[in-house]
Tab-separated table of C-alpha atoms and ligand atoms in Angstrom:
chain	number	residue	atom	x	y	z
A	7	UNK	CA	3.621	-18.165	-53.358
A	8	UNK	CA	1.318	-16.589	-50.863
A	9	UNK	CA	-0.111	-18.549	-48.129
A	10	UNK	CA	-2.100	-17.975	-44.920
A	11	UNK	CA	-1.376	-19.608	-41.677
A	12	UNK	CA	-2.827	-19.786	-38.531
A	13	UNK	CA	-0.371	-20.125	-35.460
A	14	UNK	CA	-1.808	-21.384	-32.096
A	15	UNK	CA	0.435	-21.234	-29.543
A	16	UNK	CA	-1.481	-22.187	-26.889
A	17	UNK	CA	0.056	-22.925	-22.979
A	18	UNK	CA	3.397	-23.139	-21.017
A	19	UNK	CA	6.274	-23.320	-23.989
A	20	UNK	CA	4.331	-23.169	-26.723
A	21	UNK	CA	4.612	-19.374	-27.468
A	22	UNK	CA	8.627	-19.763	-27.327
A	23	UNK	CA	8.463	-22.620	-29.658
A	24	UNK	CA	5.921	-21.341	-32.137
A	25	UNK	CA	7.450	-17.659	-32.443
A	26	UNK	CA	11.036	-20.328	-33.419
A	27	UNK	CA	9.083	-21.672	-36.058
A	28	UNK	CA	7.449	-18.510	-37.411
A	29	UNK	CA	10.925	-16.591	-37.456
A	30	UNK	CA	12.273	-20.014	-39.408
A	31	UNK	CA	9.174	-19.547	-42.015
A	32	UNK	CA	9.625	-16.066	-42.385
A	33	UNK	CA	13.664	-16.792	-43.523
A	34	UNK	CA	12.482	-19.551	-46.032
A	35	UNK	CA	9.447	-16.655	-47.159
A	36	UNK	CA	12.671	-14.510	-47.678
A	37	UNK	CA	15.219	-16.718	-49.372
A	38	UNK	CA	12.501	-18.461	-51.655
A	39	UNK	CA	10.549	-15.392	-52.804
A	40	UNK	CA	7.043	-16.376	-50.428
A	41	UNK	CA	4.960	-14.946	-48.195
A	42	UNK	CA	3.465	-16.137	-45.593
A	43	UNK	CA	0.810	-14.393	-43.403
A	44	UNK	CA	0.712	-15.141	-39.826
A	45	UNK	CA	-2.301	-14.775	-37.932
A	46	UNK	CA	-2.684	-15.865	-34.037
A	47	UNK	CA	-5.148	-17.431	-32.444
A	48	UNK	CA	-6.071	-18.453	-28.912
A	49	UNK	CA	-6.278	-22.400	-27.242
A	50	UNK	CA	-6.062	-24.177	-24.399
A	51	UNK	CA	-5.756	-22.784	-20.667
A	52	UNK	CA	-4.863	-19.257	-21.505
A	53	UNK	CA	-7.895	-19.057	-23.834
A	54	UNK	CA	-9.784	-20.618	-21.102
A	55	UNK	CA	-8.326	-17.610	-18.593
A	56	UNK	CA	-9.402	-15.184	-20.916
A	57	UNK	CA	-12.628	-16.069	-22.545
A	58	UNK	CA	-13.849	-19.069	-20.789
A	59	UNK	CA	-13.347	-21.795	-23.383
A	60	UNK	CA	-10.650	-23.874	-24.325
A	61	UNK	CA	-11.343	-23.140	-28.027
A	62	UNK	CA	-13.130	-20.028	-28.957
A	63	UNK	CA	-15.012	-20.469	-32.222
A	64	UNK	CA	-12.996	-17.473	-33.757
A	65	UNK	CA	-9.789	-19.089	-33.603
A	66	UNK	CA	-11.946	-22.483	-35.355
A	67	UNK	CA	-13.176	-19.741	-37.904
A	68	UNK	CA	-9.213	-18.421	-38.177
A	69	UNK	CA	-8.043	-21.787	-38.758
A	70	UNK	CA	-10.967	-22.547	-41.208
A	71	UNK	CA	-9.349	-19.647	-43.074
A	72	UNK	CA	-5.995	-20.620	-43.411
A	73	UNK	CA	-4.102	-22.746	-45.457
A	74	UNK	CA	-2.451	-24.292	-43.136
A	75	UNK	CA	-2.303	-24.375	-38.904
A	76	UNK	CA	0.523	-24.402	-36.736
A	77	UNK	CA	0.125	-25.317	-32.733
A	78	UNK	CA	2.497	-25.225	-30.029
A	79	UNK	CA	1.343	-26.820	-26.967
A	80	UNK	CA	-1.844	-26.964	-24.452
A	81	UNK	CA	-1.622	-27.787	-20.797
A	82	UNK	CA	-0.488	-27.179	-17.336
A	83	UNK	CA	-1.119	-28.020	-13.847
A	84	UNK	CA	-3.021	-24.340	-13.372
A	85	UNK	CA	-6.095	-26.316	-15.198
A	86	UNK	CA	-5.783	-29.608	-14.330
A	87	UNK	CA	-8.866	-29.186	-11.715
A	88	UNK	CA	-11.056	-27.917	-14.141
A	89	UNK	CA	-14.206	-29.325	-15.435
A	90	UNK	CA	-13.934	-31.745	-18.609
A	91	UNK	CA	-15.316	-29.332	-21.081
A	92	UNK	CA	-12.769	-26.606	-20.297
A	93	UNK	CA	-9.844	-28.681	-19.473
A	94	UNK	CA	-7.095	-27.442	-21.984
A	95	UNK	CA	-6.775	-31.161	-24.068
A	96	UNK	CA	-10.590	-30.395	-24.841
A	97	UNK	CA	-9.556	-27.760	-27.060
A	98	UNK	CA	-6.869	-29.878	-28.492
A	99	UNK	CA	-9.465	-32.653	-29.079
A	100	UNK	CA	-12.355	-30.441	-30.378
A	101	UNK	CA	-10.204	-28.951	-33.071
A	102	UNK	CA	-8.902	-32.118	-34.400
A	103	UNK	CA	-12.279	-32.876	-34.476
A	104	UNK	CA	-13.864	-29.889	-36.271
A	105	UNK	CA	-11.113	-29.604	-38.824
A	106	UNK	CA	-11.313	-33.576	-39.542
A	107	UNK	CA	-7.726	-33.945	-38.761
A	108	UNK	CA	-8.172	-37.657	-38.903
A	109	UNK	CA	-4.331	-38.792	-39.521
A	110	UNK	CA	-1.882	-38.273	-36.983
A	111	UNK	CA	1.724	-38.507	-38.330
A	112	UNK	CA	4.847	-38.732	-36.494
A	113	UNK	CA	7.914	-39.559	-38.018
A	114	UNK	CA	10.768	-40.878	-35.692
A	115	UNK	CA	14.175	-40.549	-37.561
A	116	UNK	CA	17.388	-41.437	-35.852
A	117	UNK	CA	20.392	-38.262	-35.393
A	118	UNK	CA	23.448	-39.664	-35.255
A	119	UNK	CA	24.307	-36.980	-33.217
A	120	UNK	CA	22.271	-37.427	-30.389
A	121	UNK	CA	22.448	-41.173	-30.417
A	122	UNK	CA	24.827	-41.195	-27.280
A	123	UNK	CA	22.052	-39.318	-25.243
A	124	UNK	CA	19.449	-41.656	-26.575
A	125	UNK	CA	18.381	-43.971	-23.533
A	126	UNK	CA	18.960	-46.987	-25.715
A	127	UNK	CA	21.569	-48.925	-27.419
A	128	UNK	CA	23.330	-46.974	-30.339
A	129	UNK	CA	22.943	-50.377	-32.080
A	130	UNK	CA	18.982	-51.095	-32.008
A	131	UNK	CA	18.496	-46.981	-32.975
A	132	UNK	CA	21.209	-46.385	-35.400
A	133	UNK	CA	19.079	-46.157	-38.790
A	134	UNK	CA	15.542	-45.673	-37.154
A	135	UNK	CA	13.400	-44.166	-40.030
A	136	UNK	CA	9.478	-45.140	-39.029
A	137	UNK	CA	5.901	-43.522	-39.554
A	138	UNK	CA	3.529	-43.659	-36.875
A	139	UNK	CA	-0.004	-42.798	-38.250
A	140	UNK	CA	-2.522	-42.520	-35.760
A	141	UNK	CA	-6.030	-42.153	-35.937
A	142	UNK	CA	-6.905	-38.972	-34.802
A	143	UNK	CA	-10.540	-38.391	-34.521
A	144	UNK	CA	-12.447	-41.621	-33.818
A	145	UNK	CA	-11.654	-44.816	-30.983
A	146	UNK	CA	-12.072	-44.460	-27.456
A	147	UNK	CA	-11.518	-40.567	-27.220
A	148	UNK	CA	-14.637	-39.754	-28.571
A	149	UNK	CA	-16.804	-42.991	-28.132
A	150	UNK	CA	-20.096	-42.769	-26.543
A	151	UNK	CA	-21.096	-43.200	-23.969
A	152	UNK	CA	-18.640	-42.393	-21.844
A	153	UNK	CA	-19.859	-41.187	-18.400
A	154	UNK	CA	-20.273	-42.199	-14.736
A	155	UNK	CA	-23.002	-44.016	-13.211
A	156	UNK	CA	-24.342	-46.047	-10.439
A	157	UNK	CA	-24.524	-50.088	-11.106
A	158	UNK	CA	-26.183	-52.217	-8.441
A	159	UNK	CA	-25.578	-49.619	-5.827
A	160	UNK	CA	-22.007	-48.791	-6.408
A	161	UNK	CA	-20.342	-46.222	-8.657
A	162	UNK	CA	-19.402	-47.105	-12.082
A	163	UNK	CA	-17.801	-45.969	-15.803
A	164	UNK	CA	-17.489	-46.774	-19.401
A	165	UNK	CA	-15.692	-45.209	-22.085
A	166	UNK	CA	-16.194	-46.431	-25.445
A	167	UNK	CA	-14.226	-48.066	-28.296
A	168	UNK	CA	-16.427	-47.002	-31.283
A	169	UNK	CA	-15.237	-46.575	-35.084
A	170	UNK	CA	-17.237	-46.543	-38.325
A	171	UNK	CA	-15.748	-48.758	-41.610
A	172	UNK	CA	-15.171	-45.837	-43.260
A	173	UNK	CA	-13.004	-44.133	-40.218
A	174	UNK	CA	-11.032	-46.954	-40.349
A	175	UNK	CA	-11.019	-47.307	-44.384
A	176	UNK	CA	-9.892	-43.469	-44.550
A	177	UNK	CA	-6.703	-43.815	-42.844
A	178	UNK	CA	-5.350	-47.527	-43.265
A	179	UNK	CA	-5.296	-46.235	-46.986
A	180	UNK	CA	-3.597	-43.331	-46.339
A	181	UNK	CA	-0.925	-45.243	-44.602
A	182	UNK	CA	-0.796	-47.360	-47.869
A	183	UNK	CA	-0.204	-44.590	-50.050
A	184	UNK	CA	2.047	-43.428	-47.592
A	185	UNK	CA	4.350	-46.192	-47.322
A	186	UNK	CA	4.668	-46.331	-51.473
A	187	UNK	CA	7.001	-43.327	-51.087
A	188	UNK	CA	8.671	-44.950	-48.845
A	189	UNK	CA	9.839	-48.675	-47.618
A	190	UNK	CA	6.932	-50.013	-48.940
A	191	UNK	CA	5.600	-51.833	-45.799
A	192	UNK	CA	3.155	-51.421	-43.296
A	193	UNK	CA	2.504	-52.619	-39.486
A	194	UNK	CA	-0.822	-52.719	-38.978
A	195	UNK	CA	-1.414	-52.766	-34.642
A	196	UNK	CA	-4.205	-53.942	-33.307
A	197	UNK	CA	-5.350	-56.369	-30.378
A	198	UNK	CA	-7.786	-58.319	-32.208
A	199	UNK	CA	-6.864	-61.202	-30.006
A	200	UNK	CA	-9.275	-59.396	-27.672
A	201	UNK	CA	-11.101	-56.598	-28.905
A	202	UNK	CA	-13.815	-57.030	-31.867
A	203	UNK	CA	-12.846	-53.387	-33.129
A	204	UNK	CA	-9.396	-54.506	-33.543
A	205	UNK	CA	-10.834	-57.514	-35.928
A	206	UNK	CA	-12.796	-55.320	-37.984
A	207	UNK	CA	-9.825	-52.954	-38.412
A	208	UNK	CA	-7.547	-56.393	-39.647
A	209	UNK	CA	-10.084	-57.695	-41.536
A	210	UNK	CA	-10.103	-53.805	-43.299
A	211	UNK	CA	-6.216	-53.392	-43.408
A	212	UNK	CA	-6.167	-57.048	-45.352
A	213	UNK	CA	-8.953	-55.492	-47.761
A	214	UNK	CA	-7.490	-52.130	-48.375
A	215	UNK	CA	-3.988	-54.232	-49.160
A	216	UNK	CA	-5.451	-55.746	-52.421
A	217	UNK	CA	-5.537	-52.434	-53.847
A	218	UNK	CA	-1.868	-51.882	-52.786
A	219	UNK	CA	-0.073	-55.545	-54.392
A	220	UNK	CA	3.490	-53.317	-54.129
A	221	UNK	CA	3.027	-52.866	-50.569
A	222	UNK	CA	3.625	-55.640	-47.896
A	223	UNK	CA	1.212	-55.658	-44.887
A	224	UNK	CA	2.194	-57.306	-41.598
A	225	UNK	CA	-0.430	-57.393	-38.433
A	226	UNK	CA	0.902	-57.346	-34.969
A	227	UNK	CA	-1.115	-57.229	-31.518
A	228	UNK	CA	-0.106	-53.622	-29.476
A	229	UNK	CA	1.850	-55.800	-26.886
A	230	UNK	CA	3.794	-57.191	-29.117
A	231	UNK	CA	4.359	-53.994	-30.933
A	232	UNK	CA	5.251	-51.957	-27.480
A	233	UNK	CA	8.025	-54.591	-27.221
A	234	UNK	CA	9.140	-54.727	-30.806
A	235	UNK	CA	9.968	-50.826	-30.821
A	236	UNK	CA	12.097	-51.382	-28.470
A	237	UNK	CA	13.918	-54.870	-29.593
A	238	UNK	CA	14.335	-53.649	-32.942
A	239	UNK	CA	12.739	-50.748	-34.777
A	240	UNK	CA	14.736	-51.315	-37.548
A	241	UNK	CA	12.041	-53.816	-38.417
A	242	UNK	CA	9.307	-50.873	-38.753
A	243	UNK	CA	8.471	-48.638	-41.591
A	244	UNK	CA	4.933	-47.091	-41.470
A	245	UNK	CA	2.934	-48.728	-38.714
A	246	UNK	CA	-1.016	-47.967	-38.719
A	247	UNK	CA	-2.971	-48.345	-35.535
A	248	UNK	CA	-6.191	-46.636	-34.054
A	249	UNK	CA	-5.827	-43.345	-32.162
A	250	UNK	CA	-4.849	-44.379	-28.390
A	251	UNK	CA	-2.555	-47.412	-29.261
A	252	UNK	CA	-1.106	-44.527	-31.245
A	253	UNK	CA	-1.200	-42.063	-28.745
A	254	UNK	CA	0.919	-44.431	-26.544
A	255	UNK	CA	3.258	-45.975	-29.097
A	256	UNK	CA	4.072	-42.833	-30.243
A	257	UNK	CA	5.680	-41.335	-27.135
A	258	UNK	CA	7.157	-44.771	-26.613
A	259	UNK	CA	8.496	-44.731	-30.253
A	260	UNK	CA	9.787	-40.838	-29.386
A	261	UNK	CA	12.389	-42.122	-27.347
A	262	UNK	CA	14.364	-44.037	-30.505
A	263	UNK	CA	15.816	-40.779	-30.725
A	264	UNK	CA	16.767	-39.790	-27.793
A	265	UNK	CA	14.034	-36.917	-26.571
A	266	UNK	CA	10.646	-36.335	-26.976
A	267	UNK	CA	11.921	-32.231	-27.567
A	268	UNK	CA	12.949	-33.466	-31.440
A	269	UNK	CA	9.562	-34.886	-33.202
A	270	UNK	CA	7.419	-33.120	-35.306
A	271	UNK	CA	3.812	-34.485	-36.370
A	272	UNK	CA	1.256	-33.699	-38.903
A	273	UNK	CA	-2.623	-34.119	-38.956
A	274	UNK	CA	-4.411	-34.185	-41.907
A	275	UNK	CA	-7.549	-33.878	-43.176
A	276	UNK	CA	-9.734	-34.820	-46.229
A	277	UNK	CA	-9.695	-31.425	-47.362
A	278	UNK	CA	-7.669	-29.201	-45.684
A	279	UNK	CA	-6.330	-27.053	-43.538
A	280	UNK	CA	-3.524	-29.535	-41.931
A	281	UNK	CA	-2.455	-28.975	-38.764
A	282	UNK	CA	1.073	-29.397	-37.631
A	283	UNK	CA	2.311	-29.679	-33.598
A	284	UNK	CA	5.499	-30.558	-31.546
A	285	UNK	CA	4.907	-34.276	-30.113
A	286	UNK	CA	5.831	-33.161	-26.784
A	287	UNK	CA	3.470	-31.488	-24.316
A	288	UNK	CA	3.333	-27.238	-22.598
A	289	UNK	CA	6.554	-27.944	-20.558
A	290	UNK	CA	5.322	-25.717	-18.021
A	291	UNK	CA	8.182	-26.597	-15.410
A	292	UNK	CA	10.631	-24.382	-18.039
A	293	UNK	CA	8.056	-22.033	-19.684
A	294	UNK	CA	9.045	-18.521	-19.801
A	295	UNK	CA	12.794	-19.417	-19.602
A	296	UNK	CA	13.776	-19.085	-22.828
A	297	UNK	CA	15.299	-22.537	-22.473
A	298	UNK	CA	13.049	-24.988	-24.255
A	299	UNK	CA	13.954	-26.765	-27.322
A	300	UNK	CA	12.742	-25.576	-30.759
A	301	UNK	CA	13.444	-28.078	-32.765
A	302	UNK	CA	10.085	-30.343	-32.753
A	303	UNK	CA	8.316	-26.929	-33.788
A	304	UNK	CA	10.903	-26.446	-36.645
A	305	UNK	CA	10.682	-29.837	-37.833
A	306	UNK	CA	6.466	-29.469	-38.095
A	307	UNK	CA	7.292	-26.815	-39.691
A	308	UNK	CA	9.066	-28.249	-42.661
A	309	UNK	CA	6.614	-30.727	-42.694
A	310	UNK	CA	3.917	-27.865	-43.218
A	311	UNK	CA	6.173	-26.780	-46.008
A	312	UNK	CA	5.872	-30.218	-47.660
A	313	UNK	CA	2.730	-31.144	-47.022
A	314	UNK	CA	0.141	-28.364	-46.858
A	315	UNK	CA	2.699	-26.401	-49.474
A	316	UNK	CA	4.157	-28.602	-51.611
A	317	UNK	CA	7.936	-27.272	-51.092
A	318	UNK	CA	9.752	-29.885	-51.354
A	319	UNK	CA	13.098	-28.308	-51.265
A	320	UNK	CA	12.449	-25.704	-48.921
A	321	UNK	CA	11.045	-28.130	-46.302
A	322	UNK	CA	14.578	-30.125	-46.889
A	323	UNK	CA	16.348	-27.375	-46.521
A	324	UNK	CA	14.871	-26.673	-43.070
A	325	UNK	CA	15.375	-30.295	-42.069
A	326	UNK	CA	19.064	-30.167	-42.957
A	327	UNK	CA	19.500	-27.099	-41.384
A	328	UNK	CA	18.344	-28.709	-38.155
A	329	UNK	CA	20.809	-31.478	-38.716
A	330	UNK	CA	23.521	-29.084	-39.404
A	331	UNK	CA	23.463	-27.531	-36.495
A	332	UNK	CA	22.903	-30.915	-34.210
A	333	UNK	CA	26.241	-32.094	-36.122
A	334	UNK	CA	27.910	-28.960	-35.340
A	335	UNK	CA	27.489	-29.544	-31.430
A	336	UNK	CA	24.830	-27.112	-31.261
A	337	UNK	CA	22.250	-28.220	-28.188
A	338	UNK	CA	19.712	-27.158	-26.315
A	339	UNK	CA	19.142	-27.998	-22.494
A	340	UNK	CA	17.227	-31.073	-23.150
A	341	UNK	CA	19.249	-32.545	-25.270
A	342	UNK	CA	22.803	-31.671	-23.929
A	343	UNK	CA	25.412	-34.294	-21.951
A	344	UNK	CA	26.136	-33.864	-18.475
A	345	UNK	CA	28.247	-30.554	-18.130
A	346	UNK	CA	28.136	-29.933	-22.098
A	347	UNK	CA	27.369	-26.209	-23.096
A	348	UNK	CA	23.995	-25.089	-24.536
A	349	UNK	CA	22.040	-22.556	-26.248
A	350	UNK	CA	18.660	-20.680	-25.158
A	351	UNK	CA	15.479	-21.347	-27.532
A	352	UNK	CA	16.100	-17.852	-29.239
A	353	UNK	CA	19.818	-18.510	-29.782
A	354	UNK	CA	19.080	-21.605	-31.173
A	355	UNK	CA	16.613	-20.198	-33.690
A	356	UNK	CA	19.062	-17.989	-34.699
A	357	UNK	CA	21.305	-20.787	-35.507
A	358	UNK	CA	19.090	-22.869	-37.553
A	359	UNK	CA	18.220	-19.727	-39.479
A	360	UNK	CA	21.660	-18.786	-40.565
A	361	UNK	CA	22.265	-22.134	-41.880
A	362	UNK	CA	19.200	-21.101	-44.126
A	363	UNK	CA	20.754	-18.577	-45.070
A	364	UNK	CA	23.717	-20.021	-46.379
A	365	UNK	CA	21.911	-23.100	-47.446
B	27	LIG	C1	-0.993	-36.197	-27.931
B	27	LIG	C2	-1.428	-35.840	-26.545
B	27	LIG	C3	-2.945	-35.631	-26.550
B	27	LIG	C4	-3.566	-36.944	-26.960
B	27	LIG	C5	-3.527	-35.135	-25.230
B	27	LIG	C6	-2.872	-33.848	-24.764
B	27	LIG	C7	-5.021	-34.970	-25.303
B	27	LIG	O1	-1.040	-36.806	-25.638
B	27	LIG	O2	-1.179	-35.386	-28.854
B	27	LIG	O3	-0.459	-37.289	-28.104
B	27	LIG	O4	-3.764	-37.841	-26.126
B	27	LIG	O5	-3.868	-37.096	-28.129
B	28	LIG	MG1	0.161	-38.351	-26.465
């Protein structure tokens, strides 16, 4: 198989983390007989440092030219005085917008092996195995209007809430289909106790569940659900919900395992490419060190391979290769005990790789 993809490393860690993840594709490419084509691309601060926008339209051309995308991270306090439209998120934003990426998924599996650095209870996490898909490209982060202005004399804002049936339609099914390959339930989240979006999107979840008889549907208000996670997640399978109850539940949901430095997540599209990030952020605190965690990058990664590819096997391989070396004691700073030893970003690549190897 040949295959292009575009890798956007973007700010602060990300180019550590992304070159991980290359090297780990170019070791499946070897073992399995494919090749993959790397070609880089700029985003976020750094692009705005060197050519003045937080998403040049070659790197949107690059990615429309790939098969599939893989970003690291954008970010850091060097841009955090900057105008909206160059702030570093507006390039994450704009290309999730111009690619379509309208599902967010994050997967939050449980590893045994960090479950005594998890902040919670071994009991309530042992087992965790839940979908998070998030609206990506509609709700409140793109409503409009969503400006300043004066009321009666004093200063004023609004953001807006704003989604179309079909936004909604689009990725409630996909978490359907979704959850067919898997438990077989959904969560839909909403707060339609309040919010008249949130009753259109119920009202859609309970029509798009006709369709889907072998699938069991359960509603629950965001408050309830932001509790829930943490009471028992066992009780969660795929959970639906629009893109900034996502946004939050997702980081909350990141710490069933233990860090933030271990989830992967996929966006997809109607047509393609699919883009595939790290949950966590630029880590600029630690960029440059060589000491960030690779892991998250990895594991999009092998979700690439699955989902924009099709490789099944090879995208298991590179999961189990990441538990392999978790089980074999094998950490990186984030995720290590008090006083426990631990490997840099690149040595840690290197491990994961020659499990591949001898996969
Ligand atoms: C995420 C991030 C982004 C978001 C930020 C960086 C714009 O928090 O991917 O979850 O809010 O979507
Ligand atoms: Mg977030």
């Amino acid at each position: 198989m040949e295959k292009r993809i575009a890798v956007l490393p973007g700010d602060g860690i990300g180019k550590e983390i992304t070159q991980g993840a290359v090297e780990v594709l170019q070791t499946i490419g070897e073992r399995f007989g494919h090749q993959f084509n790397f070609s880089y691309g700029k985003i976020g601060g750094g692009a705005v440092d060197e050519v003045g926008t937080p998403l040049p339209d070659e790197t949107l051309e690059l990615c429309k030219n790939s098969d599939a995308v893989l970003l690291g991270a954008v970010g850091g306090p060097k841009w955090d005085n900057l105008p909206v439209h160059l702030r570093p998120e507006k390039g994450l934003l704009k290309i999730r917008k111009e690619l379509g990426l309208f599902a967010n998924l994050r997967p939050t599996t449980y590893f045994e092996s960090l479950a005594e650095s998890a902040p919670l209870k071994k009991h309530v996490i042992e087992g965790v195995d839940l979908l998070m898909v998030r609206e990506l490209t509609g709700g409140i982060y793109f409503g409009r209007p969503s400006e300043r202005f004066e009321k009666d004399g004093q200063e004023a804002v609004v953001d807006t809430l704003a989604y179309t049936k079909e936004e909604m339609v689009r990725v409630i099914r996909l978490a359907f289909e979704l959850a067919r390959n898997r438990s077989k339930k959904v969560t839909s989240v909403d707060k339609a106790n309040v919010l008249e979006s949130s009753r259109m999107w119920r009202e859609t979840a309970e029509e798009i569940a006709k369709d889907y008889p072998d699938v069991e549907l359960n509603h629950m208000l965001v408050d309830n659900a932001a509790m829930q996670l943490i009471r028992y997640p066992k009780q969660f399978d795929v959970i639906v919900t629009e893109n900034m109850f996502g946004d939050i539940l997702s980081d909350e949901a990141s710490m069933l395992t233990g860090s933030l430095g271990m989830l992967p997540s996929a966006s997809l599209s109607e047509n393609g490419p699919y883009l595939y990030e790290p949950i966590h952020g630029s880590a600029p605190d630690i960029a440059g060190q060589n000491i960030a965690n690779p892991l998250a990058t990895i594991l999009s990664a092998a979700m690439l391979l699955r989902l924009s590819f099709g490789l099944e096997k090879e995208a298991s391989i590179v999961e189990n290769a990441v538990q392999s070396v978790l089980n074999q004691g094998y950490r990186t700073k984030d995720i290590a005990a008090e006083g426990e030893a631990w490997l840099s970003t690149t040595e840690m690549v290197e491990k994961v790789k020659e499990t591949i190897l001898q996969a």
